[in-house]
Tab-separated table of C-alpha atoms in Angstrom:
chain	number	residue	atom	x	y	z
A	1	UNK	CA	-64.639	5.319	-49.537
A	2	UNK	CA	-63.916	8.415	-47.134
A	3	UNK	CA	-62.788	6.796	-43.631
A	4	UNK	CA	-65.510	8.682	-41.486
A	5	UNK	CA	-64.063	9.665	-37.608
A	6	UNK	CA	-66.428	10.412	-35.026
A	7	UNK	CA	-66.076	14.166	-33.151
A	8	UNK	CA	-64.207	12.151	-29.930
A	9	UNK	CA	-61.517	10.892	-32.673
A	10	UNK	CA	-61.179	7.394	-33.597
A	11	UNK	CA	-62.673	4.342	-32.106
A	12	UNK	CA	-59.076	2.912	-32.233
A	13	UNK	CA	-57.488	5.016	-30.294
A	14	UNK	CA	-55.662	3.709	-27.194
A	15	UNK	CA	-56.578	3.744	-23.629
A	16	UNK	CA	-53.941	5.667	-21.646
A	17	UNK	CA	-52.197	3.912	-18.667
A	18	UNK	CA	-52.842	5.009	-15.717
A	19	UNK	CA	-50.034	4.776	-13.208
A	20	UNK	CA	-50.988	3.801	-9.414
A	21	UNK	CA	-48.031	2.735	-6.714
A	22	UNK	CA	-46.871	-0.381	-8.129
A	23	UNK	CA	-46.770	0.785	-11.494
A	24	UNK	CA	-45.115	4.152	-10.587
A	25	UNK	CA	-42.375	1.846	-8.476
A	26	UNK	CA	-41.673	-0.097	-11.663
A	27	UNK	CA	-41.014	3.443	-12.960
A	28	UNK	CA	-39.022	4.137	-10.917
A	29	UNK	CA	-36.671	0.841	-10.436
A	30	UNK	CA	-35.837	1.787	-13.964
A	31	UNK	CA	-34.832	4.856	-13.005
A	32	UNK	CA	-32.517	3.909	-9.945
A	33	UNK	CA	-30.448	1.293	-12.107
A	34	UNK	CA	-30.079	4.561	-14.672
A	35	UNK	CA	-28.705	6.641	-11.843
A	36	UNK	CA	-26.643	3.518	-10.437
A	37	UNK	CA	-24.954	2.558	-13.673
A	38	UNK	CA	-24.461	6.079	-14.520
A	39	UNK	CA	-21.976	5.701	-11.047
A	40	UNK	CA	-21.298	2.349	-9.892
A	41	UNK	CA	-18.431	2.283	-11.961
A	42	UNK	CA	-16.359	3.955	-9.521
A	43	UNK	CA	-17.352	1.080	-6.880
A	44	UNK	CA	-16.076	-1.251	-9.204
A	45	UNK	CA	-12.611	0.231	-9.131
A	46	UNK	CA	-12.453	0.710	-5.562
A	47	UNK	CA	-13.400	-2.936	-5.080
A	48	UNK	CA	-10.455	-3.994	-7.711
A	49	UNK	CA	-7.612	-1.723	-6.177
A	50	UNK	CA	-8.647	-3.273	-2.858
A	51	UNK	CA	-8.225	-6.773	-4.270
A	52	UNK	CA	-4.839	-5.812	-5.756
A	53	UNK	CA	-3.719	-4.411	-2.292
A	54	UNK	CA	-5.058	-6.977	-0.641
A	55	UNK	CA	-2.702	-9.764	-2.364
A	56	UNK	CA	0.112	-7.488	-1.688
A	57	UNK	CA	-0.553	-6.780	1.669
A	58	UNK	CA	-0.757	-10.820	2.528
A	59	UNK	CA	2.388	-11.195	1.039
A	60	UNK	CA	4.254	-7.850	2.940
A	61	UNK	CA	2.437	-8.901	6.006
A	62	UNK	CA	3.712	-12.512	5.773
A	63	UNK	CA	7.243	-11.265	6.006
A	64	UNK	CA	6.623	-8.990	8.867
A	65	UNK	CA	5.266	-11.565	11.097
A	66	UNK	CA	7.929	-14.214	9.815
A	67	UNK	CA	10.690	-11.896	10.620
A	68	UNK	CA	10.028	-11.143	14.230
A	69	UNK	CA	8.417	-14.617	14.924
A	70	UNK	CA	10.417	-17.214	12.669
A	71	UNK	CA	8.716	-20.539	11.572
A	72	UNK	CA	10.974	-22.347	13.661
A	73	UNK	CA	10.319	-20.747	16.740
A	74	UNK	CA	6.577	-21.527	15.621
A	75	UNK	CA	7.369	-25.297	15.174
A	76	UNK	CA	9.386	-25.336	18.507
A	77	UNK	CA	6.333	-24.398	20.390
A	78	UNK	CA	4.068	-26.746	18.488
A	79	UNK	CA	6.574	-28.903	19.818
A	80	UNK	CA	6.455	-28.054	23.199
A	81	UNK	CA	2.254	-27.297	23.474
A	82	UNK	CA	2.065	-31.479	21.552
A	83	UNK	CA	4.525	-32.615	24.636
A	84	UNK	CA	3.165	-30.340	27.573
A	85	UNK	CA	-0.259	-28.911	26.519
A	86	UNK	CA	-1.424	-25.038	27.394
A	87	UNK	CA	1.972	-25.333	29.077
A	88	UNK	CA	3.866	-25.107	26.420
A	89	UNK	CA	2.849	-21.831	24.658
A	90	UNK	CA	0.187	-20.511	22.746
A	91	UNK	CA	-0.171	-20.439	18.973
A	92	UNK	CA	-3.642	-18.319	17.312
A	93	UNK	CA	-4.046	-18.272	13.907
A	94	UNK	CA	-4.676	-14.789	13.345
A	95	UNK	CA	-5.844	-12.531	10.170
A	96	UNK	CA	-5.587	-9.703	12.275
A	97	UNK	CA	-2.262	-7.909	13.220
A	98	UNK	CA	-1.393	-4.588	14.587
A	99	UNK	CA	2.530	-2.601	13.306
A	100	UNK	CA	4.236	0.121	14.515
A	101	UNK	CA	6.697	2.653	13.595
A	102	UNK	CA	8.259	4.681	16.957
A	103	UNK	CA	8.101	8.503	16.558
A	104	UNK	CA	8.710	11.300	18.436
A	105	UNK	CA	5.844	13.909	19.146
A	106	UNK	CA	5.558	17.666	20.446
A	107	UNK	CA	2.904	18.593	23.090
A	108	UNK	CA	1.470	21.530	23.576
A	109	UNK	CA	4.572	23.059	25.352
A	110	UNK	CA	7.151	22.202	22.955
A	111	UNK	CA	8.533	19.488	24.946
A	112	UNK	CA	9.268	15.728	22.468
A	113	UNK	CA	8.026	12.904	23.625
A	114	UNK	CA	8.296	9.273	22.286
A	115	UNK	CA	5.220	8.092	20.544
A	116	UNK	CA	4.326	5.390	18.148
A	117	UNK	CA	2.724	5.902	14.759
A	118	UNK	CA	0.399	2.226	14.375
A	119	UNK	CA	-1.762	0.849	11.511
A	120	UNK	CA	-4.229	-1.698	12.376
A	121	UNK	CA	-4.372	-4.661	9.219
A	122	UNK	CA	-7.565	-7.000	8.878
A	123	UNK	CA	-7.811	-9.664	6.472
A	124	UNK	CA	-11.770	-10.331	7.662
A	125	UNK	CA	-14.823	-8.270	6.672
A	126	UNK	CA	-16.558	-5.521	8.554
A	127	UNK	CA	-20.251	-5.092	7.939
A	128	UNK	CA	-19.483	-1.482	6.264
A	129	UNK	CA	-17.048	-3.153	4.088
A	130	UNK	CA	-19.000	-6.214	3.292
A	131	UNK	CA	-22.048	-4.385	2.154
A	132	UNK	CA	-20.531	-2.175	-0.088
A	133	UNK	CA	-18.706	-5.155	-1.503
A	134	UNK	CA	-20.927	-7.319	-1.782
A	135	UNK	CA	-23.727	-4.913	-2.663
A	136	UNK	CA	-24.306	-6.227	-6.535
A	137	UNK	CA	-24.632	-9.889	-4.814
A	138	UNK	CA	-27.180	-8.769	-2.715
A	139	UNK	CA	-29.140	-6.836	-4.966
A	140	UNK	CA	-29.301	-9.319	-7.024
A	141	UNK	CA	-30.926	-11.649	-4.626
A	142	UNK	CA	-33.920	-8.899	-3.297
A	143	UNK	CA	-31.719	-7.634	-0.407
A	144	UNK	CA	-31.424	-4.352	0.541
A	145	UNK	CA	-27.347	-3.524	1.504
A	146	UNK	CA	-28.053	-0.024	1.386
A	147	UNK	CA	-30.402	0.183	4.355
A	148	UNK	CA	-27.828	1.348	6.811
A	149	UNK	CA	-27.443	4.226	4.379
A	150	UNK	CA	-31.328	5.202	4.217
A	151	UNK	CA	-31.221	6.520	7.872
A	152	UNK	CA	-28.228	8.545	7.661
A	153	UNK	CA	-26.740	7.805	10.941
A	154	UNK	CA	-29.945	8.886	12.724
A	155	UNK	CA	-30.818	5.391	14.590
A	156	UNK	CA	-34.452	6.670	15.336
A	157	UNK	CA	-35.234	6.416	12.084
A	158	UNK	CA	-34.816	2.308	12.379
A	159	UNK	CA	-38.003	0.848	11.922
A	160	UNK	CA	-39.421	-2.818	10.964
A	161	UNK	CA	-38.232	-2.689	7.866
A	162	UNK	CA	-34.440	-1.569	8.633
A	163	UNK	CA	-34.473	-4.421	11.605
A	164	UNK	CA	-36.094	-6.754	8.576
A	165	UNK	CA	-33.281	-5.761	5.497
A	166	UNK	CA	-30.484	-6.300	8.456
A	167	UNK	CA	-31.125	-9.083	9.385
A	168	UNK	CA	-31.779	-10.821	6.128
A	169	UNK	CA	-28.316	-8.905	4.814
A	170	UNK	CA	-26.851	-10.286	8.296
A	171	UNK	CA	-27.680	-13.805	7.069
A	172	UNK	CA	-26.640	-13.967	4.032
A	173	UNK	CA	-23.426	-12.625	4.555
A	174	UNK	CA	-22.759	-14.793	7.066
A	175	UNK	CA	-22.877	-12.139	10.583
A	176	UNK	CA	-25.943	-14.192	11.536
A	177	UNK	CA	-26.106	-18.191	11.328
A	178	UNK	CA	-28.704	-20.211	12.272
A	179	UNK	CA	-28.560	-24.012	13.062
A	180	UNK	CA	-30.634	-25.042	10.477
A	181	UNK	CA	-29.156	-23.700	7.652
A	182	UNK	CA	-26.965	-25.863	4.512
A	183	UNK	CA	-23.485	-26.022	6.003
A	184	UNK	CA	-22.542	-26.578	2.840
A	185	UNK	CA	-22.902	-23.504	2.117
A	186	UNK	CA	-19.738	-20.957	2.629
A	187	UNK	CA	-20.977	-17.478	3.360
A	188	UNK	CA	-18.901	-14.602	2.751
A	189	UNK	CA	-17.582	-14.136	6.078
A	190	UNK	CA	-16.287	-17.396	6.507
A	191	UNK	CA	-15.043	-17.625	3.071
A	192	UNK	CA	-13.218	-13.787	3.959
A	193	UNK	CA	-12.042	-15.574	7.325
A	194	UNK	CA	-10.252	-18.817	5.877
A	195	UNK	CA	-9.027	-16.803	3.003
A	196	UNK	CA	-5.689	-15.440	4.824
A	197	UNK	CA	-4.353	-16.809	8.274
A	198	UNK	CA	-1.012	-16.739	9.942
A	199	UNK	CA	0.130	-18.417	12.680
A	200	UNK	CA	1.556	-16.283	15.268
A	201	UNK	CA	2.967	-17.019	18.592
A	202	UNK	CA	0.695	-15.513	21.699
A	203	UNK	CA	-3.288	-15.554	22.322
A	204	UNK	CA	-6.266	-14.430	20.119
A	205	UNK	CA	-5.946	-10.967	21.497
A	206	UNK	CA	-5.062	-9.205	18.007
A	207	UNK	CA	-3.392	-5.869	20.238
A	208	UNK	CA	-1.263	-8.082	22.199
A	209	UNK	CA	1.155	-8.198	19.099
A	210	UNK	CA	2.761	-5.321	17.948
A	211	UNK	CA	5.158	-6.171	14.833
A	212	UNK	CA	7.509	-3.224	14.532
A	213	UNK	CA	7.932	-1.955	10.494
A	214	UNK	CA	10.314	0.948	8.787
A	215	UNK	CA	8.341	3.830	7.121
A	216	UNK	CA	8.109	2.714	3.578
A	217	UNK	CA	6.172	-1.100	5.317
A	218	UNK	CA	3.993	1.064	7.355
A	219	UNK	CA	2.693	3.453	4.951
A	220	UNK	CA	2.372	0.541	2.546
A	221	UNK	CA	-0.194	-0.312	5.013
A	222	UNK	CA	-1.966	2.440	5.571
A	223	UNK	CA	-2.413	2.254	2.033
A	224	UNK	CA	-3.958	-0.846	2.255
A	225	UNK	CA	-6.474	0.443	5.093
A	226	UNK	CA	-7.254	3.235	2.811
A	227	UNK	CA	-8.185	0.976	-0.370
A	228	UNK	CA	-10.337	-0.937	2.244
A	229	UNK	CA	-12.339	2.358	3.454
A	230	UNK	CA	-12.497	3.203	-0.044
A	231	UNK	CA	-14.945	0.794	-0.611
A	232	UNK	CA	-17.026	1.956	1.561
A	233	UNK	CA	-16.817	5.501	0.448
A	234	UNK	CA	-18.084	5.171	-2.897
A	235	UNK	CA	-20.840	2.993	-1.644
A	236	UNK	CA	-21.930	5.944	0.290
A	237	UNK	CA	-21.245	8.661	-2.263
A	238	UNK	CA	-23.484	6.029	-4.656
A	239	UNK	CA	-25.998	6.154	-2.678
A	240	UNK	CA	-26.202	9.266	-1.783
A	241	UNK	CA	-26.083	10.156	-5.612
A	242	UNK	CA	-28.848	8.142	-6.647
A	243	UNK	CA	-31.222	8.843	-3.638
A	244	UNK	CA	-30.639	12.817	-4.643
A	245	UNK	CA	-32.243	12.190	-7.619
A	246	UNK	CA	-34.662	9.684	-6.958
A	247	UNK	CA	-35.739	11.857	-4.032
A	248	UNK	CA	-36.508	14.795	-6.909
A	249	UNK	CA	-38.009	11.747	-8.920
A	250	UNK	CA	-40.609	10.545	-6.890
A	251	UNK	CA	-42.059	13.292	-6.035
A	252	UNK	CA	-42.869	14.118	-9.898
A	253	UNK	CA	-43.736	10.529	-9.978
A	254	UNK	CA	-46.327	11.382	-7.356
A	255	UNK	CA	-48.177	13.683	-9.808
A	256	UNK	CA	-48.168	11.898	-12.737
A	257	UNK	CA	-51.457	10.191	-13.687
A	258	UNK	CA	-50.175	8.276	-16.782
A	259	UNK	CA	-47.060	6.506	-17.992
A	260	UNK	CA	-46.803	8.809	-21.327
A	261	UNK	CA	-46.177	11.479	-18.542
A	262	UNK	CA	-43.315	8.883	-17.040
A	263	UNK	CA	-42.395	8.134	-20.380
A	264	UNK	CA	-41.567	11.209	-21.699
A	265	UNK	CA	-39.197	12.375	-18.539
A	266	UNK	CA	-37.464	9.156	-20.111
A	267	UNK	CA	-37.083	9.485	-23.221
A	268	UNK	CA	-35.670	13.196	-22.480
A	269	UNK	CA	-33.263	11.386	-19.915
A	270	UNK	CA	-32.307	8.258	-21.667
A	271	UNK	CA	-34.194	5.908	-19.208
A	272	UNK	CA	-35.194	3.073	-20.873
A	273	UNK	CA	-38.894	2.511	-20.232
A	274	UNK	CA	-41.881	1.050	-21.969
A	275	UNK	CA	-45.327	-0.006	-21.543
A	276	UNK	CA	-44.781	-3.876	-21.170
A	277	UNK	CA	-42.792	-3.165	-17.844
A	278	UNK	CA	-46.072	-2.067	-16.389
A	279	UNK	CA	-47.263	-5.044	-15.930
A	280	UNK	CA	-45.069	-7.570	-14.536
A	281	UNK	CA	-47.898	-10.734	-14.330
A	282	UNK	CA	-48.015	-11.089	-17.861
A	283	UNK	CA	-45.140	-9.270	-19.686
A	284	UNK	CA	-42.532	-10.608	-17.492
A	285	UNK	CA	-43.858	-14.076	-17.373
A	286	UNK	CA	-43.485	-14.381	-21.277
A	287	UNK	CA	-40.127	-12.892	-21.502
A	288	UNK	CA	-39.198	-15.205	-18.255
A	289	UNK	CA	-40.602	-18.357	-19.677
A	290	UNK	CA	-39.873	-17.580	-23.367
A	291	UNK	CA	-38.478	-20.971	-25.364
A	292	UNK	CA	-35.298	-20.174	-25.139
A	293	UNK	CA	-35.099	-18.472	-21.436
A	294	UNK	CA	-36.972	-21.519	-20.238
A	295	UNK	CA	-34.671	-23.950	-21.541
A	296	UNK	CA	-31.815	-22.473	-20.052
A	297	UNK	CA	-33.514	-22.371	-16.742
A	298	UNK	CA	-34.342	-25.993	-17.163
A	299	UNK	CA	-30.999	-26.637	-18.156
A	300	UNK	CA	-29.239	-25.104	-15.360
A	301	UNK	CA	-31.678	-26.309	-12.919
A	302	UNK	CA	-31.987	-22.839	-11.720
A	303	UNK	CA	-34.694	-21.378	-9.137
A	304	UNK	CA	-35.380	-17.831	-9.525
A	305	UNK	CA	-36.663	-15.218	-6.571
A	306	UNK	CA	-39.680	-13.095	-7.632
A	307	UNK	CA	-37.025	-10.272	-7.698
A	308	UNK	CA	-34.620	-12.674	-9.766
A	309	UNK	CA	-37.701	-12.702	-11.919
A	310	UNK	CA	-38.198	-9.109	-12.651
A	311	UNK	CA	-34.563	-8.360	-13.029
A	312	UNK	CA	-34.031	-11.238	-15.503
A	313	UNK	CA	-37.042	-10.270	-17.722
A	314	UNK	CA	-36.294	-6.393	-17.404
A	315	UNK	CA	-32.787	-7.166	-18.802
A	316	UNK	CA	-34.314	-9.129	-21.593
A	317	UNK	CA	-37.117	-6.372	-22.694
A	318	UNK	CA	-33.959	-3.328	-22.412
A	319	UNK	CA	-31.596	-5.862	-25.001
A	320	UNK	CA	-35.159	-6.276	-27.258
A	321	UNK	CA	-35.532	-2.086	-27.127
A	322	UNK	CA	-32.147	-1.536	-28.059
């Protein structure tokens, strides 16, 4: 028998999705981690030649402060600060230090002049730094450590929510401690603190020591800044990346009514996207608590964020697509 199809087509026909703001954010999450993995490998790098410098530059420093302040002469006043107290010396243990090459300069007139040409080495994180560094980590656990980025160095543009994603980032890190918290815990900054320290003769005052290096030692060093503020350049050229385009994104996002309109800037992209990542209450929960994702939750005694949540199940939808 003839299959007979009504003039409005057939009665099995699917609804179309229609897309309000949390579904078009889902969108475009999928998006952003297209754009970031498209760059972030350049992060990556900078973060590994840092590490490699780093272990070189603990090493190179270690002679530098050895040879002008010897490890006897760092007993001796352990020695003497044991027999006599704060009148005996003073010994810091330092992660900071501060060398110097002299130089001569030219001023304006053509007269020389002695100068000094100085590098300034730190073996603890700044917030730049730690952010970019640390930016996977955080993502991974619903912070934001691009939110310093979003304003562009225009501080009027701080509002609740910058104030809210800096301090959580602060906390986590480690910048900000409360006395409540697990001490059990070791944050990053303390970790980055106890990682490398010398013991050098004099107070805390970092400037107050000034280890004189030859050429090749100091620009060994400033190679070792460099790797340092390299992290935090390609966490800014990142961003800026991906915010270009998801800028342009959102704003087609804006007029799109359903997600076959979303879905086929996708497909044409190579954003992997599909209907089940509309709806995280039910789609996620099954791939979440799915026999064998459950057990290994169970098994590892692991508590997942809500973000944790959508991240793990997004992962596990993208490995069943491909």
């Amino acid at each position: 028998m003839q299959k007979i199809n009504t003039e409005r087509g057939s009665m099995t026909k699917e609804r179309k999705i229609t897309l309000n703001a949390e579904k078009r954010k889902v969108i475009a999450d999928q998006f952003q981690s297209f754009y970031e993995d498209k760059v972030k490998d350049k992060l990556v790098q900078a973060k590994e030649q840092y590490d490699l410098m780093r272990e070189k530059a603990k090493e190179k420093i270690n002679q530098v402060v050895r040879f002008h302040q010897p490890q006897e002469d760092v007993d001796t006043i352990r020695r003497m600060i044991s027999k006599y107290n704060r009148s005996g010396g003073e010994l810091y243990q330092d992660n900071c230090f501060y060398v110097e090459r002299p130089i001569m300069k030219v001023d304006d007139e053509g007269r020389e002049y002695e100068a000094k040409d100085e590098v300034h080495i730190r073996f603890n994180m700044g917030r730049n730094f730690a952010r970019a560094y640390y930016r996977d980590e955080l993502k991974s656990k619903g912070l934001n450590p691009d939110f310093h980025l979003s304003i562009n160095d225009d501080y009027s543009k701080r509002n609740p929510k910058y104030y809210n994603d800096e301090s959580a980032v602060n906390t986590y890190l480690g910048f900000s401690n409360s006395s409540n918290e697990d001490k059990s815990i070791t944050k990053p900054v303390a970790k980055w603190e106890s990682d490398f320290q010398l013991w050098t003769i004099g107070s805390s005052y970092c400037h107050s020591r000034q280890f004189k290096v030859d050429e090749n030692t100091l620009n060994f060093f400033k190679m070792y800044v460099a790797s340092a503020d390299n992290v935090i350049k390609e966490h800014q050229q990142m961003y800026n990346y991906v915010e270009g385009k998801m800028k342009t994104l959102r704003l087609g996002l804006k007029s799109y009514r359903t997600f076959d309109q979303a879905k086929a800037l996708a497909d044409k992209i190579g954003v992997v996207l599909n209907e089940t990542m509309m709806n995280e209450s039910s789609s996620l929960a099954l791939s979440i608590y799915s026999p064998d994702n459950l057990a290994s939750l169970l098994e590892d005694k692991e508590v997942l964020t809500r973000e944790q949540k959508i991240a793990f199940a997004r992962k596990q939808m993208q490995q069943s697509v491909n």
